[in-house]
C-alpha cells in the first residue's frame, strides 16, 4: 500500500510540546481522558511540526488559532459553483497523539460545504432531480494503524464522469490494481447527516472511530452544508493516528466534478467558509430542506444553528425543515427569535392538521385546524408548538425507498437570529386530547414554521 507522509515545515516559533489546562472550544482540541472516561481537564497542544499533510493539502491549510488549530479543506475551492472542477484528491491533515493511559477525546467544530453526494440510495433517496454516488466524504478518523490517506485505495475504478445512479459498491475483482479500502468506507452512510461509527473489527470499513458527513445527492442545483460541533474518542496506547480529511479520491467513485470544501476547528465566524456560488442553500425550498444533524436521547431531532437574516429564508420566505413522520410533531426554537408563521405540506391528509400551544398552566390547547397546504400565523410569537392529527394512513415511511418524503414544514420567524430548531416526533400515546380548545385568536403563540425533511 502506498504511503504518503508530508510534515509541515514552516517557521512559526512555538514552545515545546505541552499540556494545557484550558482550550478554545472553537478550535480542534485534544483532551486526555480520566480512568472513568470523563475529561481530565488537561489538553495536548501540538507543534506545527507534529502535523502531517494529506496528499493534496497545502501548507497554509493548517493554522494555529488562539488555544488550538484549524484545518482548511481545499481552500482553493471555497465558494465554488456547481459547475466548478476540483482535483480528485484527499485534503486535510493529521497527527500521531502521545501515549495516554485512558485515551483522548478530540473535539472540533465543522463548517462544511458540498455540491456532491455520499449516498447510494440505501439510506435515503435523492431529492427531485438529484443523483447518487459515493463521491465526496468528510471524515475525522482515529485508529492505531495509520493515517486515513494511507488506508484507502489509490486506484480509479468507475471514476471520471459522474453518472445518474450508482449501485452499492462491490469489492474490487482479483485483477484490480486498487490497494486499500474502497467506497463505501462506512456501513452507515452520511447521506446528508452526521454519522458516528466505531469499527469492532470489520476489515471492509475504516478502522477505529470515525465522525463523518457527506451530501445526500448532486446535480440538483443546490449545495448542502453543515455547521456543527463533533468529537471522536481515541483509544489508549501508543501510535494513535487522528486524521481530518475531505476525500474526493477514493474509488470506486471519484472524479473532478461537483466541488466540496470546508474547515475543521472553525474559529467562530461561520462566514469564513463561503457558500456555493450561484447555488440554493439548504432550507430555501421543499426540494432542499434543512436536515437534522442528530437525535437526542429523548427523541428530539437536532439541527445545527441556522443564521436567519433580513431577506433570507425564515424572514421574507419560508425556511423548510424535515423530521420523521409519526402522528404529530413538537417544534421548539432557540436563539432569541420566535415562530411567526408556518406553512403546512400537501400530503393527502384531507382532515388537515391541529395546531396546539401551551397555556399558562403548561397544558396543550388547540388554537387552530389548518387544511393541508395552508398556512397559519400565530397571534403572538411562540418558541414551542405542536402539530398533531397527522394521519398514519399516509404511510410516509422514510425507510421505504418508493416514498422517501416525510413531513416538510415551512416556517418564518419574527426576528433575525441564529436559530436553533428542534423537532420531537410524537407517537399516538404521546398525544392526548388537548385540555382546552382555544379559538385561533387566542394570544398564546405566534411564529414562523420550520420545514424539516425525514432522513435516515
Short mmCIF file of C-alpha atoms in Angstrom, two decimals:
data_model
loop_
_atom_site.label_atom_id
_atom_site.label_comp_id
_atom_site.label_asym_id
_atom_site.label_seq_id
_atom_site.Cartn_x
_atom_site.Cartn_y
_atom_site.Cartn_z
CA UNK A 1 0.00 0.00 0.00
CA UNK A 2 1.35 3.37 -0.96
CA UNK A 3 2.14 5.60 1.97
CA UNK A 4 2.20 9.36 1.69
CA UNK A 5 3.58 11.42 4.56
CA UNK A 6 4.47 15.08 4.36
CA UNK A 7 5.18 17.01 7.52
CA UNK A 8 4.50 20.68 7.94
CA UNK A 9 7.71 22.68 7.72
CA UNK A 10 7.05 26.31 8.45
CA UNK A 11 8.61 28.93 10.57
CA UNK A 12 6.31 30.00 13.43
CA UNK A 13 8.27 29.70 16.67
CA UNK A 14 6.27 27.57 19.10
CA UNK A 15 7.26 26.42 22.56
CA UNK A 16 7.96 22.79 23.29
CA UNK A 17 5.01 20.44 23.28
CA UNK A 18 2.93 20.95 26.41
CA UNK A 19 -0.30 20.04 28.17
CA UNK A 20 -2.78 22.87 28.52
CA UNK A 21 -5.34 23.41 31.26
CA UNK A 22 -7.80 25.30 29.08
CA UNK A 23 -8.87 25.02 25.47
CA UNK A 24 -10.61 27.13 22.86
CA UNK A 25 -13.97 25.46 22.20
CA UNK A 26 -13.93 26.72 18.62
CA UNK A 27 -10.61 25.13 17.72
CA UNK A 28 -9.57 21.50 17.42
CA UNK A 29 -8.69 20.31 20.93
CA UNK A 30 -7.19 17.12 22.35
CA UNK A 31 -8.24 16.28 25.93
CA UNK A 32 -6.81 13.39 27.92
CA UNK A 33 -9.44 11.10 29.42
CA UNK A 34 -9.59 10.03 33.04
CA UNK A 35 -9.93 6.41 34.17
CA UNK A 36 -13.74 6.67 34.22
CA UNK A 37 -13.86 8.00 30.64
CA UNK A 38 -14.58 11.59 31.61
CA UNK A 39 -12.41 14.53 30.62
CA UNK A 40 -9.35 15.09 32.76
CA UNK A 41 -9.13 18.83 32.09
CA UNK A 42 -5.64 18.59 30.56
CA UNK A 43 -5.17 19.28 26.87
CA UNK A 44 -2.41 18.46 24.41
CA UNK A 45 -1.18 21.32 22.19
CA UNK A 46 0.64 20.02 19.11
CA UNK A 47 3.53 21.86 17.49
CA UNK A 48 3.35 22.88 13.86
CA UNK A 49 5.89 20.17 13.06
CA UNK A 50 3.62 17.49 14.57
CA UNK A 51 1.03 17.89 11.84
CA UNK A 52 1.25 15.71 8.72
CA UNK A 53 -0.28 16.76 5.41
CA UNK A 54 -2.83 14.73 3.49
CA UNK A 55 -1.58 14.08 -0.07
CA UNK A 56 -3.33 17.06 -1.69
CA UNK A 57 -3.19 19.60 1.15
CA UNK A 58 -1.13 22.80 1.01
CA UNK A 59 0.98 24.25 3.82
CA UNK A 60 -1.47 27.05 4.54
CA UNK A 61 -4.25 24.53 5.21
CA UNK A 62 -3.23 24.09 8.85
CA UNK A 63 -3.15 27.19 11.00
CA UNK A 64 -2.78 27.84 14.74
CA UNK A 65 -5.60 29.72 16.46
CA UNK A 66 -5.96 31.05 19.98
CA UNK A 67 -5.89 27.86 22.01
CA UNK A 68 -5.87 25.32 19.18
CA UNK A 69 -5.73 24.61 15.46
CA UNK A 70 -7.91 24.79 12.37
CA UNK A 71 -7.66 22.82 9.13
CA UNK A 72 -8.93 24.12 5.79
CA UNK A 73 -10.08 21.51 3.30
CA UNK A 74 -9.15 22.56 -0.24
CA UNK A 75 -9.35 26.35 0.29
CA UNK A 76 -8.87 26.83 -3.47
CA UNK A 77 -12.44 25.52 -3.91
CA UNK A 78 -14.03 27.82 -1.30
CA UNK A 79 -17.23 29.26 -2.78
CA UNK A 80 -17.06 27.17 -5.97
CA UNK A 81 -20.03 26.89 -8.28
CA UNK A 82 -21.80 23.61 -9.04
CA UNK A 83 -20.13 23.59 -12.46
CA UNK A 84 -16.65 24.08 -10.97
CA UNK A 85 -13.90 21.48 -11.02
CA UNK A 86 -11.77 20.10 -8.20
CA UNK A 87 -8.68 17.93 -8.25
CA UNK A 88 -9.61 14.40 -7.23
CA UNK A 89 -7.64 14.02 -4.02
CA UNK A 90 -7.51 13.87 -0.23
CA UNK A 91 -7.28 17.19 1.62
CA UNK A 92 -6.57 17.84 5.28
CA UNK A 93 -4.02 16.80 7.88
CA UNK A 94 -3.40 14.54 10.84
CA UNK A 95 -1.02 13.73 13.66
CA UNK A 96 0.04 10.92 15.99
CA UNK A 97 -1.13 11.57 19.53
CA UNK A 98 1.12 10.97 22.55
CA UNK A 99 0.56 7.86 24.64
CA UNK A 100 -2.33 8.19 27.08
CA UNK A 101 -3.31 5.61 29.70
CA UNK A 102 -7.04 6.13 29.12
CA UNK A 103 -7.21 7.66 25.66
CA UNK A 104 -8.27 11.04 24.28
CA UNK A 105 -11.34 12.99 23.31
CA UNK A 106 -10.72 15.02 20.16
CA UNK A 107 -13.28 17.86 19.84
CA UNK A 108 -13.79 20.17 16.89
CA UNK A 109 -16.18 22.43 15.04
CA UNK A 110 -17.06 21.53 11.46
CA UNK A 111 -18.15 24.03 8.80
CA UNK A 112 -18.53 22.04 5.58
CA UNK A 113 -19.97 22.50 2.06
CA UNK A 114 -20.58 20.14 -0.83
CA UNK A 115 -22.18 20.02 -4.25
CA UNK A 116 -21.70 16.25 -4.25
CA UNK A 117 -23.08 13.12 -2.54
CA UNK A 118 -22.01 10.23 -0.37
CA UNK A 119 -25.10 8.10 -0.75
CA UNK A 120 -26.06 5.12 -2.90
CA UNK A 121 -29.77 5.38 -2.10
CA UNK A 122 -29.80 2.66 0.54
CA UNK A 123 -30.13 5.29 3.29
CA UNK A 124 -32.35 7.89 1.66
CA UNK A 125 -33.44 8.64 -1.88
CA UNK A 126 -32.21 11.77 -3.72
CA UNK A 127 -34.19 14.97 -3.88
CA UNK A 128 -36.11 15.59 -7.10
CA UNK A 129 -33.58 15.99 -9.91
CA UNK A 130 -30.68 14.79 -7.76
CA UNK A 131 -28.31 11.89 -8.46
CA UNK A 132 -26.38 9.48 -6.27
CA UNK A 133 -22.94 8.03 -5.63
CA UNK A 134 -20.11 7.68 -3.10
CA UNK A 135 -18.24 10.74 -4.29
CA UNK A 136 -17.07 13.17 -1.58
CA UNK A 137 -16.62 12.29 2.10
CA UNK A 138 -15.68 14.49 5.07
CA UNK A 139 -14.24 12.44 7.92
CA UNK A 140 -12.41 12.62 11.24
CA UNK A 141 -10.88 9.19 11.90
CA UNK A 142 -8.87 7.87 14.87
CA UNK A 143 -7.13 4.49 14.73
CA UNK A 144 -3.90 2.76 15.75
CA UNK A 145 -2.89 1.64 12.24
CA UNK A 146 -2.16 4.64 10.01
CA UNK A 147 -3.38 7.94 8.66
CA UNK A 148 -6.66 7.89 6.72
CA UNK A 149 -4.99 8.50 3.34
CA UNK A 150 -2.67 5.53 3.81
CA UNK A 151 -5.62 3.19 4.40
CA UNK A 152 -7.83 3.95 1.41
CA UNK A 153 -7.39 2.91 -2.20
CA UNK A 154 -5.50 4.94 -4.77
CA UNK A 155 -6.81 3.32 -7.97
CA UNK A 156 -9.54 4.69 -10.21
CA UNK A 157 -12.44 2.30 -10.62
CA UNK A 158 -15.60 3.76 -12.06
CA UNK A 159 -14.34 7.32 -11.75
CA UNK A 160 -14.08 10.04 -14.37
CA UNK A 161 -17.68 11.04 -15.07
CA UNK A 162 -20.46 11.07 -12.53
CA UNK A 163 -23.48 9.06 -13.58
CA UNK A 164 -27.14 9.46 -12.60
CA UNK A 165 -27.27 6.42 -10.31
CA UNK A 166 -24.92 4.03 -8.62
CA UNK A 167 -25.39 0.61 -7.11
CA UNK A 168 -23.80 -0.35 -3.80
CA UNK A 169 -20.08 -0.75 -4.40
CA UNK A 170 -18.75 -4.28 -4.70
CA UNK A 171 -15.27 -5.29 -3.67
CA UNK A 172 -12.74 -4.98 -6.50
CA UNK A 173 -12.08 -8.03 -8.62
CA UNK A 174 -8.93 -10.07 -8.23
CA UNK A 175 -7.49 -8.33 -11.27
CA UNK A 176 -7.94 -4.85 -9.82
CA UNK A 177 -4.91 -2.70 -9.11
CA UNK A 178 -6.56 -0.98 -6.14
CA UNK A 179 -4.73 -1.21 -2.84
CA UNK A 180 -6.63 -0.31 0.32
CA UNK A 181 -10.23 0.35 1.28
CA UNK A 182 -12.83 1.44 -1.27
CA UNK A 183 -16.23 3.12 -1.04
CA UNK A 184 -18.35 2.91 0.97
CA UNK A 185 -15.92 3.44 3.82
CA UNK A 186 -18.66 3.26 6.48
CA UNK A 187 -21.62 0.89 6.83
CA UNK A 188 -23.95 3.75 7.79
CA UNK A 189 -23.55 6.31 5.02
CA UNK A 190 -23.60 10.02 5.97
CA UNK A 191 -26.09 10.89 3.25
CA UNK A 192 -26.79 14.47 4.32
CA UNK A 193 -26.41 13.80 8.05
CA UNK A 194 -23.58 13.40 10.51
CA UNK A 195 -22.82 9.80 11.48
CA UNK A 196 -20.51 8.31 14.10
CA UNK A 197 -19.06 4.85 13.53
CA UNK A 198 -16.97 2.61 15.77
CA UNK A 199 -15.43 -0.35 13.96
CA UNK A 200 -15.35 -3.54 16.02
CA UNK A 201 -13.23 -5.45 13.50
CA UNK A 202 -14.81 -5.26 10.03
CA UNK A 203 -11.91 -5.01 7.57
CA UNK A 204 -14.14 -3.58 4.82
CA UNK A 205 -14.53 -0.23 6.63
CA UNK A 206 -12.39 2.44 8.24
CA UNK A 207 -10.77 1.14 11.43
CA UNK A 208 -11.16 2.78 14.83
CA UNK A 209 -13.67 5.57 15.45
CA UNK A 210 -14.98 7.87 12.72
CA UNK A 211 -17.10 11.04 12.55
CA UNK A 212 -18.35 11.63 9.02
CA UNK A 213 -20.58 13.82 6.86
CA UNK A 214 -21.40 13.88 3.15
CA UNK A 215 -24.05 15.09 0.75
CA UNK A 216 -27.39 13.47 0.04
CA UNK A 217 -27.27 13.92 -3.75
CA UNK A 218 -25.78 16.05 -6.55
CA UNK A 219 -26.71 17.86 -9.76
CA UNK A 220 -29.93 19.33 -8.37
CA UNK A 221 -28.86 22.98 -8.42
CA UNK A 222 -28.24 23.40 -4.72
CA UNK A 223 -25.37 22.76 -2.35
CA UNK A 224 -25.53 21.11 1.05
CA UNK A 225 -23.86 22.39 4.21
CA UNK A 226 -23.39 21.63 7.88
CA UNK A 227 -22.19 23.83 10.75
CA UNK A 228 -21.84 21.77 13.90
CA UNK A 229 -19.54 20.50 16.62
CA UNK A 230 -18.31 16.95 16.99
CA UNK A 231 -15.89 14.70 18.81
CA UNK A 232 -14.06 11.42 18.35
CA UNK A 233 -12.77 9.14 21.08
CA UNK A 234 -9.21 7.89 20.69
CA UNK A 235 -8.18 4.61 22.31
CA UNK A 236 -5.41 4.36 24.88
CA UNK A 237 -1.93 3.24 23.91
CA UNK A 238 0.71 4.48 21.52
CA UNK A 239 0.68 5.33 17.77
CA UNK A 240 -2.89 6.60 17.73
CA UNK A 241 -3.44 8.39 14.41
CA UNK A 242 -6.05 11.15 14.07
CA UNK A 243 -6.92 12.43 10.58
CA UNK A 244 -9.16 15.34 9.45
CA UNK A 245 -9.96 14.95 5.75
CA UNK A 246 -12.04 15.72 2.72
CA UNK A 247 -11.77 12.71 0.40
CA UNK A 248 -12.76 13.10 -3.26
CA UNK A 249 -10.27 10.46 -4.48
CA UNK A 250 -11.11 7.03 -3.05
CA UNK A 251 -12.53 4.58 -5.60
CA UNK A 252 -14.88 3.39 -6.83
CA UNK A 253 -16.45 6.85 -7.17
CA UNK A 254 -14.00 9.67 -7.88
CA UNK A 255 -13.72 12.49 -10.38
CA UNK A 256 -13.12 16.25 -10.62
CA UNK A 257 -16.78 17.37 -10.75
CA UNK A 258 -19.08 18.93 -8.13
CA UNK A 259 -16.61 20.52 -5.66
CA UNK A 260 -16.59 20.24 -1.87
CA UNK A 261 -14.74 22.30 0.75
CA UNK A 262 -14.80 23.25 4.41
CA UNK A 263 -12.96 23.71 7.67
CA UNK A 264 -12.45 21.79 10.91
CA UNK A 265 -11.83 23.86 14.01
CA UNK A 266 -13.72 26.91 12.83
CA UNK A 267 -12.66 30.00 14.78
CA UNK A 268 -16.23 31.09 15.42
CA UNK A 269 -17.18 33.04 12.28
CA UNK A 270 -19.25 30.82 10.01
CA UNK A 271 -18.85 33.38 7.23
CA UNK A 272 -15.19 32.31 6.97
CA UNK A 273 -16.36 29.37 4.85
CA UNK A 274 -18.36 30.68 1.88
CA UNK A 275 -21.40 29.01 0.41
CA UNK A 276 -21.51 27.67 -3.12
CA UNK A 277 -21.65 30.30 -5.85
CA UNK A 278 -24.99 30.69 -7.65
CA UNK A 279 -26.50 27.88 -5.63
CA UNK A 280 -29.51 27.44 -3.40
CA UNK A 281 -28.58 26.60 0.17
CA UNK A 282 -30.48 24.17 2.39
CA UNK A 283 -33.86 25.35 3.62
CA UNK A 284 -34.78 27.52 0.64
CA UNK A 285 -37.24 25.09 -0.92
CA UNK A 286 -39.24 21.96 -0.26
CA UNK A 287 -36.83 20.10 -2.54
CA UNK A 288 -33.84 21.08 -0.40
CA UNK A 289 -34.86 21.29 3.26
CA UNK A 290 -32.58 21.68 6.24
CA UNK A 291 -31.88 18.21 7.62
CA UNK A 292 -31.12 17.31 11.24
CA UNK A 293 -27.57 16.55 12.35
CA UNK A 294 -28.62 14.06 15.02
CA UNK A 295 -31.16 12.97 17.59
CA UNK A 296 -31.01 13.44 21.34
CA UNK A 297 -31.60 10.57 23.81
CA UNK A 298 -35.15 11.81 24.43
CA UNK A 299 -36.04 11.64 20.74
CA UNK A 300 -35.63 15.28 19.68
CA UNK A 301 -34.19 15.80 16.20
CA UNK A 302 -31.44 18.39 16.47
CA UNK A 303 -30.34 20.90 13.83
CA UNK A 304 -27.16 22.88 13.50
CA UNK A 305 -27.75 26.60 14.28
CA UNK A 306 -29.14 28.44 11.25
CA UNK A 307 -28.34 32.10 10.66
CA UNK A 308 -31.57 33.90 9.72
CA UNK A 309 -31.14 37.44 8.38
CA UNK A 310 -33.34 40.05 6.75
CA UNK A 311 -34.20 38.81 3.27
CA UNK A 312 -33.17 35.20 3.92
CA UNK A 313 -35.43 32.12 4.17
CA UNK A 314 -37.19 32.25 7.50
CA UNK A 315 -37.87 36.00 7.32
CA UNK A 316 -39.23 37.04 3.92
CA UNK A 317 -39.86 33.49 2.76
CA UNK A 318 -40.38 30.16 4.47
CA UNK A 319 -37.47 28.11 5.77
CA UNK A 320 -38.06 24.39 5.28
CA UNK A 321 -37.01 21.65 7.73
CA UNK A 322 -37.89 17.96 7.82
CA UNK A 323 -38.33 15.31 10.58
CA UNK A 324 -39.53 11.73 10.85
CA UNK A 325 -43.21 11.06 10.27
CA UNK A 326 -45.49 9.90 13.06
CA UNK A 327 -48.87 11.24 14.26
CA UNK A 328 -47.52 14.63 15.26
CA UNK A 329 -44.51 16.80 16.00
CA UNK A 330 -43.45 19.16 18.74
CA UNK A 331 -41.39 22.10 17.43
CA UNK A 332 -39.02 24.20 19.53
CA UNK A 333 -36.92 27.25 18.68
CA UNK A 334 -33.98 28.80 20.47
CA UNK A 335 -31.65 31.67 19.67
CA UNK A 336 -33.83 34.65 20.57
CA UNK A 337 -36.49 34.61 17.85
CA UNK A 338 -39.97 33.09 17.86
CA UNK A 339 -42.13 31.24 15.38
CA UNK A 340 -44.28 33.69 13.44
CA UNK A 341 -45.95 31.69 10.67
CA UNK A 342 -45.98 28.09 9.44
CA UNK A 343 -46.75 26.54 6.04
CA UNK A 344 -48.27 23.04 6.08
CA UNK A 345 -47.34 20.39 3.49
CA UNK A 346 -49.71 18.86 0.95
CA UNK A 347 -49.62 15.11 1.53
CA UNK A 348 -53.19 13.94 1.03
CA UNK A 349 -54.34 14.40 4.64
CA UNK A 350 -57.86 15.60 3.92
CA UNK A 351 -58.73 16.39 7.53
CA UNK A 352 -55.93 18.93 7.87
CA UNK A 353 -53.81 19.39 10.98
CA UNK A 354 -54.39 20.58 14.54
CA UNK A 355 -52.06 23.26 15.94
CA UNK A 356 -51.57 23.38 19.70
CA UNK A 357 -49.70 25.68 22.10
CA UNK A 358 -49.26 25.69 25.86
CA UNK A 359 -51.43 27.84 28.13
CA UNK A 360 -50.27 29.49 31.35
CA UNK A 361 -50.81 26.21 33.24
CA UNK A 362 -48.48 24.36 30.86
CA UNK A 363 -51.32 22.44 29.22
CA UNK A 364 -51.50 21.89 25.46
CA UNK A 365 -54.51 23.70 23.95
CA UNK A 366 -55.80 23.80 20.40
CA UNK A 367 -55.56 27.14 18.59
CA UNK A 368 -56.36 26.18 15.02
CA UNK A 369 -57.21 23.50 12.49
CA UNK A 370 -55.41 24.17 9.20
CA UNK A 371 -56.02 22.44 5.89
CA UNK A 372 -53.06 20.80 4.17
CA UNK A 373 -51.12 23.28 2.05
CA UNK A 374 -52.44 26.12 4.19
CA UNK A 375 -50.57 28.50 6.46
CA UNK A 376 -51.13 29.74 9.99
CA UNK A 377 -49.84 32.92 11.62
CA UNK A 378 -49.57 32.89 15.39
CA UNK A 379 -51.19 35.78 17.21
CA UNK A 380 -48.06 36.17 19.31
CA UNK A 381 -44.66 34.69 18.66
CA UNK A 382 -44.01 31.29 20.25
CA UNK A 383 -40.92 29.21 20.90
CA UNK A 384 -42.83 25.92 21.18
CA UNK A 385 -45.88 24.49 19.43
CA UNK A 386 -47.28 21.13 18.44
CA UNK A 387 -48.76 19.94 15.18
CA UNK A 388 -50.93 16.85 15.62
CA UNK A 389 -53.55 14.75 13.85
CA UNK A 390 -51.13 13.65 11.13
CA UNK A 391 -52.83 10.67 9.52
CA UNK A 392 -50.86 7.41 9.90
CA UNK A 393 -52.60 6.23 6.73
CA UNK A 394 -50.28 8.45 4.69
CA UNK A 395 -47.59 5.79 5.13
CA UNK A 396 -44.73 8.28 4.93
CA UNK A 397 -42.03 5.88 5.99
CA UNK A 398 -38.53 7.17 5.20
CA UNK A 399 -37.29 3.57 5.16
CA UNK A 400 -39.43 2.98 2.08
CA UNK A 401 -37.32 3.95 -0.99
CA UNK A 402 -40.51 4.35 -3.01
CA UNK A 403 -41.74 7.13 -0.75
CA UNK A 404 -38.82 8.92 0.94
CA UNK A 405 -40.66 12.16 1.64
CA UNK A 406 -41.72 12.96 5.15
CA UNK A 407 -43.33 15.97 6.81
CA UNK A 408 -41.72 19.11 5.44
CA UNK A 409 -42.89 22.24 7.23
CA UNK A 410 -42.17 25.81 6.17
CA UNK A 411 -41.52 28.34 8.91
CA UNK A 412 -40.98 32.06 9.39
CA UNK A 413 -39.55 33.69 12.50
CA UNK A 414 -40.24 37.11 13.94
CA UNK A 415 -36.68 38.50 14.00
CA UNK A 416 -33.16 37.87 12.68
CA UNK A 417 -31.20 35.41 14.82
CA UNK A 418 -29.03 32.33 14.82
CA UNK A 419 -31.92 29.91 15.14
CA UNK A 420 -31.66 26.52 16.86
CA UNK A 421 -34.51 24.29 15.75
CA UNK A 422 -35.68 21.10 17.43
CA UNK A 423 -38.39 18.64 16.41
CA UNK A 424 -39.73 15.84 18.61
CA UNK A 425 -41.66 13.03 16.96
CA UNK A 426 -44.95 12.25 18.72
CA UNK A 427 -46.45 8.79 18.83
CA UNK A 428 -50.13 8.12 19.36
CA UNK A 429 -49.62 7.55 23.08
CA UNK A 430 -47.78 10.85 23.41
CA UNK A 431 -50.64 12.98 22.04
CA UNK A 432 -53.57 13.10 24.48
CA UNK A 433 -56.61 15.16 23.73
CA UNK A 434 -55.89 18.86 24.41
CA UNK A 435 -57.10 20.07 27.80
CA UNK A 436 -58.84 23.10 26.34
CA UNK A 437 -59.76 24.22 22.85
CA UNK A 438 -58.99 27.84 22.05
CA UNK A 439 -60.02 29.96 19.14
CA UNK A 440 -57.44 30.96 16.58
CA UNK A 441 -57.34 34.47 18.04
CA UNK A 442 -56.09 33.32 21.44
CA UNK A 443 -52.98 35.28 22.18
CA UNK A 444 -50.69 32.40 23.11
CA UNK A 445 -48.36 31.86 20.17
CA UNK A 446 -47.01 33.36 17.01
CA UNK A 447 -44.09 32.23 14.94
CA UNK A 448 -42.82 31.07 11.64
CA UNK A 449 -42.69 27.49 10.52
CA UNK A 450 -39.94 25.00 10.32
CA UNK A 451 -39.68 22.59 7.44
CA UNK A 452 -37.68 19.51 8.04
CA UNK A 453 -37.39 16.51 5.86
CA UNK A 454 -37.05 13.00 7.21
CA UNK A 455 -33.77 11.39 6.60
CA UNK A 456 -32.48 8.22 7.97
#
